[in-house]
Amino acid sequence: QKEVEQDPGPLSVPEGAIVSLNCTYSNSAFQYFMWYRQYSRKGPELLMYTYSSGNKEDGRFTAQVDKSSKYISLFIRDSQPSDSATYLCAMSVRNTDKLIFGTGTRLQVFP
Amino acid sequence: GAVVSQHPSWVICKSGTSVKIECRSLDFQATTMFWYRQFPKQSLMLMATSNEGSKATYEQGVEKDKFLINHASLTLSTLTVTSAHPEDSSFYICSARTSGLQGYGYTFGSGTRLTVV
């Protein structure tokens, strides 16, 4: 079993839709939870990070962590074609600098 | 914000030759640089962690004699793929932790697509 599971998609939605992206994990030692956006042939770009269970909002993006269920989500409101990319969840291992990534979900927002 | 500049963005080399990839932190000092490899439709896999002035730490299964990492200064880390073979063809990405500059997080380079023919 992988430490971090993420549905690779692709996920195709119309412009304006609410997008829900999710990851599950098995390691209780994960400390920080991050979402990265990666455009084709580019490095990942940090969108949001959270530490504790609950919601964190930034503009059209909301990150949600449920540590009891080992489940994290990223919601994108009013999705735009420019949001089309691969979204990677990542988790840091406590007391290390290591990041463990999900496989990424490819999102396509069509006009 | 913090920027990590990675070069080249793509390279094609012949089997058996060596390729060097550079990552520079442009406006901050990166005491630790991370090197990842990403195969198509797969996640980023950490290859090694390099600390300025000391030997890199390699993940299990990564050949340290094949993937040479040098981190001679606080702003430059290099990855050299020695005696490259077609199975080394992949997307290589570096990153540096930028905690304190952008809150908690890691800044990534733009990646290097290596094709070995």
Coordinates of C-alpha atoms in Angstrom, one line a residue:
Chain A
Q1 CA 0.0 0.0 0.0
K2 CA 1.3 3.4 -0.9
E3 CA 1.7 6.0 1.9
V4 CA -0.3 8.5 -0.1
E5 CA -3.1 7.6 -2.5
Q6 CA -4.4 10.0 -5.0
D7 CA -6.8 9.3 -8.0
P8 CA -4.8 10.2 -11.1
G9 CA -7.9 11.2 -13.1
P10 CA -8.2 12.8 -15.5
L11 CA -11.0 15.0 -14.2
S12 CA -12.8 17.0 -16.7
V13 CA -15.2 19.8 -15.6
P14 CA -16.9 22.8 -17.2
E15 CA -15.8 26.3 -16.4
G16 CA -17.4 27.6 -13.2
A17 CA -17.7 24.2 -11.6
I18 CA -16.6 23.4 -8.1
V19 CA -13.7 20.9 -8.2
S20 CA -12.9 18.5 -5.4
L21 CA -9.5 16.8 -5.3
N22 CA -8.6 14.3 -2.6
C23 CA -5.8 12.3 -1.1
T24 CA -5.7 9.6 1.6
Y25 CA -2.7 8.7 3.6
S26 CA -1.7 6.0 6.0
N27 CA 1.3 7.4 7.9
S28 CA 0.4 9.1 11.2
A29 CA 3.8 10.8 11.2
F30 CA 2.8 13.2 8.5
Q31 CA 2.9 16.7 9.8
Y32 CA 2.3 19.3 7.1
F33 CA -0.1 18.8 4.2
M34 CA 0.4 20.7 1.0
W35 CA -1.2 21.1 -2.4
Y36 CA 0.9 21.8 -5.5
R37 CA -0.1 22.7 -9.0
Q38 CA 2.1 21.5 -11.8
Y39 CA 1.7 22.6 -15.4
S40 CA 3.0 20.3 -18.1
R41 CA 6.8 20.1 -18.2
K42 CA 7.2 22.5 -15.3
G43 CA 8.1 22.2 -11.6
P44 CA 5.3 22.1 -9.0
E45 CA 4.1 25.4 -7.6
L46 CA 2.9 25.6 -4.0
L47 CA -0.8 26.4 -3.7
M48 CA -1.5 25.9 0.0
Y49 CA -0.3 24.2 3.1
T50 CA -2.0 23.2 6.3
Y51 CA -0.9 21.8 9.6
S52 CA -4.0 21.0 11.6
S53 CA -7.4 19.4 10.9
G54 CA -9.9 21.9 9.6
N55 CA -10.3 24.2 6.6
K56 CA -8.0 26.8 5.2
E57 CA -9.2 29.2 2.5
D58 CA -7.3 31.3 0.0
G59 CA -9.3 33.0 -2.7
R60 CA -11.0 30.3 -4.8
F61 CA -9.1 27.5 -3.0
T62 CA -10.0 25.7 0.2
A63 CA -7.8 23.0 1.7
Q64 CA -9.3 20.6 4.2
V65 CA -7.6 18.2 6.5
D66 CA -9.3 15.4 8.5
K67 CA -6.6 13.7 10.5
S68 CA -8.9 11.3 12.1
S69 CA -9.8 9.9 8.7
K70 CA -6.4 10.5 7.2
Y71 CA -8.0 12.4 4.4
I72 CA -7.2 15.7 2.7
S73 CA -9.0 17.7 0.1
L74 CA -8.6 20.7 -2.1
F75 CA -11.7 22.5 -3.4
I76 CA -11.5 24.9 -6.3
R77 CA -14.5 27.2 -6.7
D78 CA -15.5 28.9 -9.9
S79 CA -12.9 26.8 -11.8
Q80 CA -11.3 28.4 -14.8
P81 CA -9.6 27.0 -17.9
S82 CA -6.3 28.3 -16.5
D83 CA -6.7 25.9 -13.6
S84 CA -6.1 23.0 -16.0
A85 CA -3.0 21.3 -14.6
T86 CA -2.0 18.4 -12.5
Y87 CA -2.6 18.8 -8.7
L88 CA -0.3 17.0 -6.4
C89 CA -0.9 16.5 -2.7
A90 CA 2.3 16.3 -0.6
M91 CA 2.9 15.5 3.0
S92 CA 6.0 16.2 5.2
V93 CA 7.3 13.6 7.6
R94 CA 7.6 14.8 11.1
N95 CA 11.2 15.7 12.2
T96 CA 12.5 15.4 8.6
D97 CA 12.5 17.5 5.5
K98 CA 11.1 14.7 3.4
L99 CA 8.0 15.2 1.3
I100 CA 5.9 12.3 0.1
F101 CA 3.8 13.0 -2.9
G102 CA 0.6 11.6 -4.3
T103 CA 0.6 10.6 -8.0
G104 CA -1.2 13.8 -8.9
T105 CA -4.7 14.4 -10.4
R106 CA -4.9 15.8 -13.9
L107 CA -7.6 18.4 -14.1
Q108 CA -9.1 19.8 -17.3
V109 CA -11.5 22.7 -17.1
F110 CA -13.2 23.3 -20.5
P111 CA -14.8 26.6 -21.5
Chain B
G1 CA 9.2 35.3 -3.8
A2 CA 11.8 32.6 -3.5
V3 CA 13.0 31.3 -6.9
V4 CA 15.0 28.2 -7.8
S5 CA 16.5 28.4 -11.3
Q6 CA 17.1 25.0 -12.9
H7 CA 19.1 24.5 -16.1
P8 CA 18.9 23.1 -18.7
S9 CA 15.2 22.7 -19.1
W10 CA 15.7 19.8 -21.5
V11 CA 18.6 17.8 -22.8
I12 CA 19.1 15.0 -25.2
C13 CA 22.3 12.9 -24.8
K14 CA 23.8 9.7 -26.2
S15 CA 23.9 6.6 -24.1
G16 CA 27.1 6.4 -22.1
T17 CA 27.6 10.1 -21.8
S18 CA 27.2 12.3 -18.6
V19 CA 24.8 15.1 -18.1
K20 CA 25.0 17.9 -15.5
I21 CA 21.9 19.6 -14.2
E22 CA 22.2 22.8 -12.2
C23 CA 19.9 24.4 -9.6
R24 CA 20.5 27.8 -8.2
S25 CA 18.5 29.6 -5.4
L26 CA 18.3 33.2 -6.7
D27 CA 17.3 35.3 -3.7
F28 CA 17.8 33.1 -0.8
Q29 CA 20.3 30.6 0.6
A30 CA 19.4 27.0 0.3
T31 CA 21.3 25.0 2.8
T32 CA 19.4 21.9 1.7
M33 CA 18.4 21.0 -1.8
F34 CA 16.2 18.0 -2.8
W35 CA 16.4 16.1 -6.0
Y36 CA 13.4 14.3 -7.4
R37 CA 12.7 12.2 -10.5
Q38 CA 9.3 12.0 -12.1
F39 CA 8.4 9.4 -14.7
P40 CA 5.4 10.1 -17.0
K41 CA 2.1 10.0 -15.1
Q42 CA 3.8 9.1 -11.9
S43 CA 4.6 11.1 -8.8
L44 CA 7.7 12.8 -7.8
M45 CA 10.1 10.4 -6.2
L46 CA 12.8 11.8 -3.9
M47 CA 16.3 10.7 -5.1
A48 CA 18.6 12.4 -2.7
T49 CA 19.0 15.3 -0.2
S50 CA 22.0 17.5 -0.5
N51 CA 23.4 19.7 2.2
E52 CA 25.8 22.5 1.5
G53 CA 29.4 21.4 2.3
S54 CA 28.6 17.7 3.0
K55 CA 27.8 14.5 1.2
A56 CA 24.4 13.9 -0.1
T57 CA 22.0 11.5 1.4
Y58 CA 20.5 9.1 -1.1
E59 CA 17.2 7.3 -0.9
Q60 CA 17.1 3.5 -1.0
G61 CA 17.6 2.2 -4.5
V62 CA 19.3 5.3 -5.9
E63 CA 22.8 4.6 -7.1
K64 CA 25.0 7.3 -5.6
D65 CA 27.8 6.6 -8.1
K66 CA 25.5 7.1 -11.0
F67 CA 23.8 10.2 -9.7
L68 CA 26.5 12.5 -8.4
I69 CA 25.3 15.4 -6.3
N70 CA 27.4 18.4 -5.4
H71 CA 26.3 21.2 -3.2
A72 CA 29.4 23.4 -2.9
S73 CA 27.7 26.7 -2.1
L74 CA 24.5 27.9 -0.4
T75 CA 23.1 28.9 -3.8
L76 CA 24.1 26.1 -6.1
S77 CA 23.5 22.4 -6.2
T78 CA 24.3 20.1 -9.2
L79 CA 23.1 16.6 -10.2
T80 CA 25.3 14.7 -12.7
V81 CA 23.9 11.7 -14.3
T82 CA 26.9 9.6 -15.2
S83 CA 27.0 7.0 -18.0
A84 CA 23.4 7.7 -18.8
H85 CA 21.2 5.0 -20.3
P86 CA 17.8 5.2 -21.9
E87 CA 16.1 4.0 -18.6
D88 CA 17.5 7.2 -17.0
S89 CA 15.3 9.3 -19.3
S90 CA 13.0 11.2 -17.0
F91 CA 12.0 14.6 -15.6
Y92 CA 14.4 15.7 -12.9
I93 CA 13.4 18.4 -10.5
C94 CA 15.2 20.1 -7.6
S95 CA 13.6 21.9 -4.7
A96 CA 14.7 23.9 -1.6
R97 CA 12.8 24.5 1.6
T98 CA 11.7 28.1 2.0
S99 CA 10.3 28.1 5.4
G100 CA 10.3 31.5 6.9
L101 CA 10.2 33.2 3.4
Q102 CA 6.9 31.9 2.3
G103 CA 5.6 30.3 5.4
Y104 CA 6.1 26.5 5.3
G105 CA 6.8 25.1 1.9
Y106 CA 9.3 24.1 -0.7
T107 CA 10.1 25.9 -3.9
F108 CA 10.8 23.8 -7.0
G109 CA 12.9 24.4 -10.0
S110 CA 11.2 24.2 -13.4
G111 CA 12.6 20.8 -14.1
T112 CA 14.9 19.2 -16.6
R113 CA 13.6 16.7 -19.1
L114 CA 16.4 14.2 -19.9
T115 CA 16.2 12.0 -22.9
V116 CA 18.9 9.4 -23.4
V117 CA 19.1 8.0 -26.9

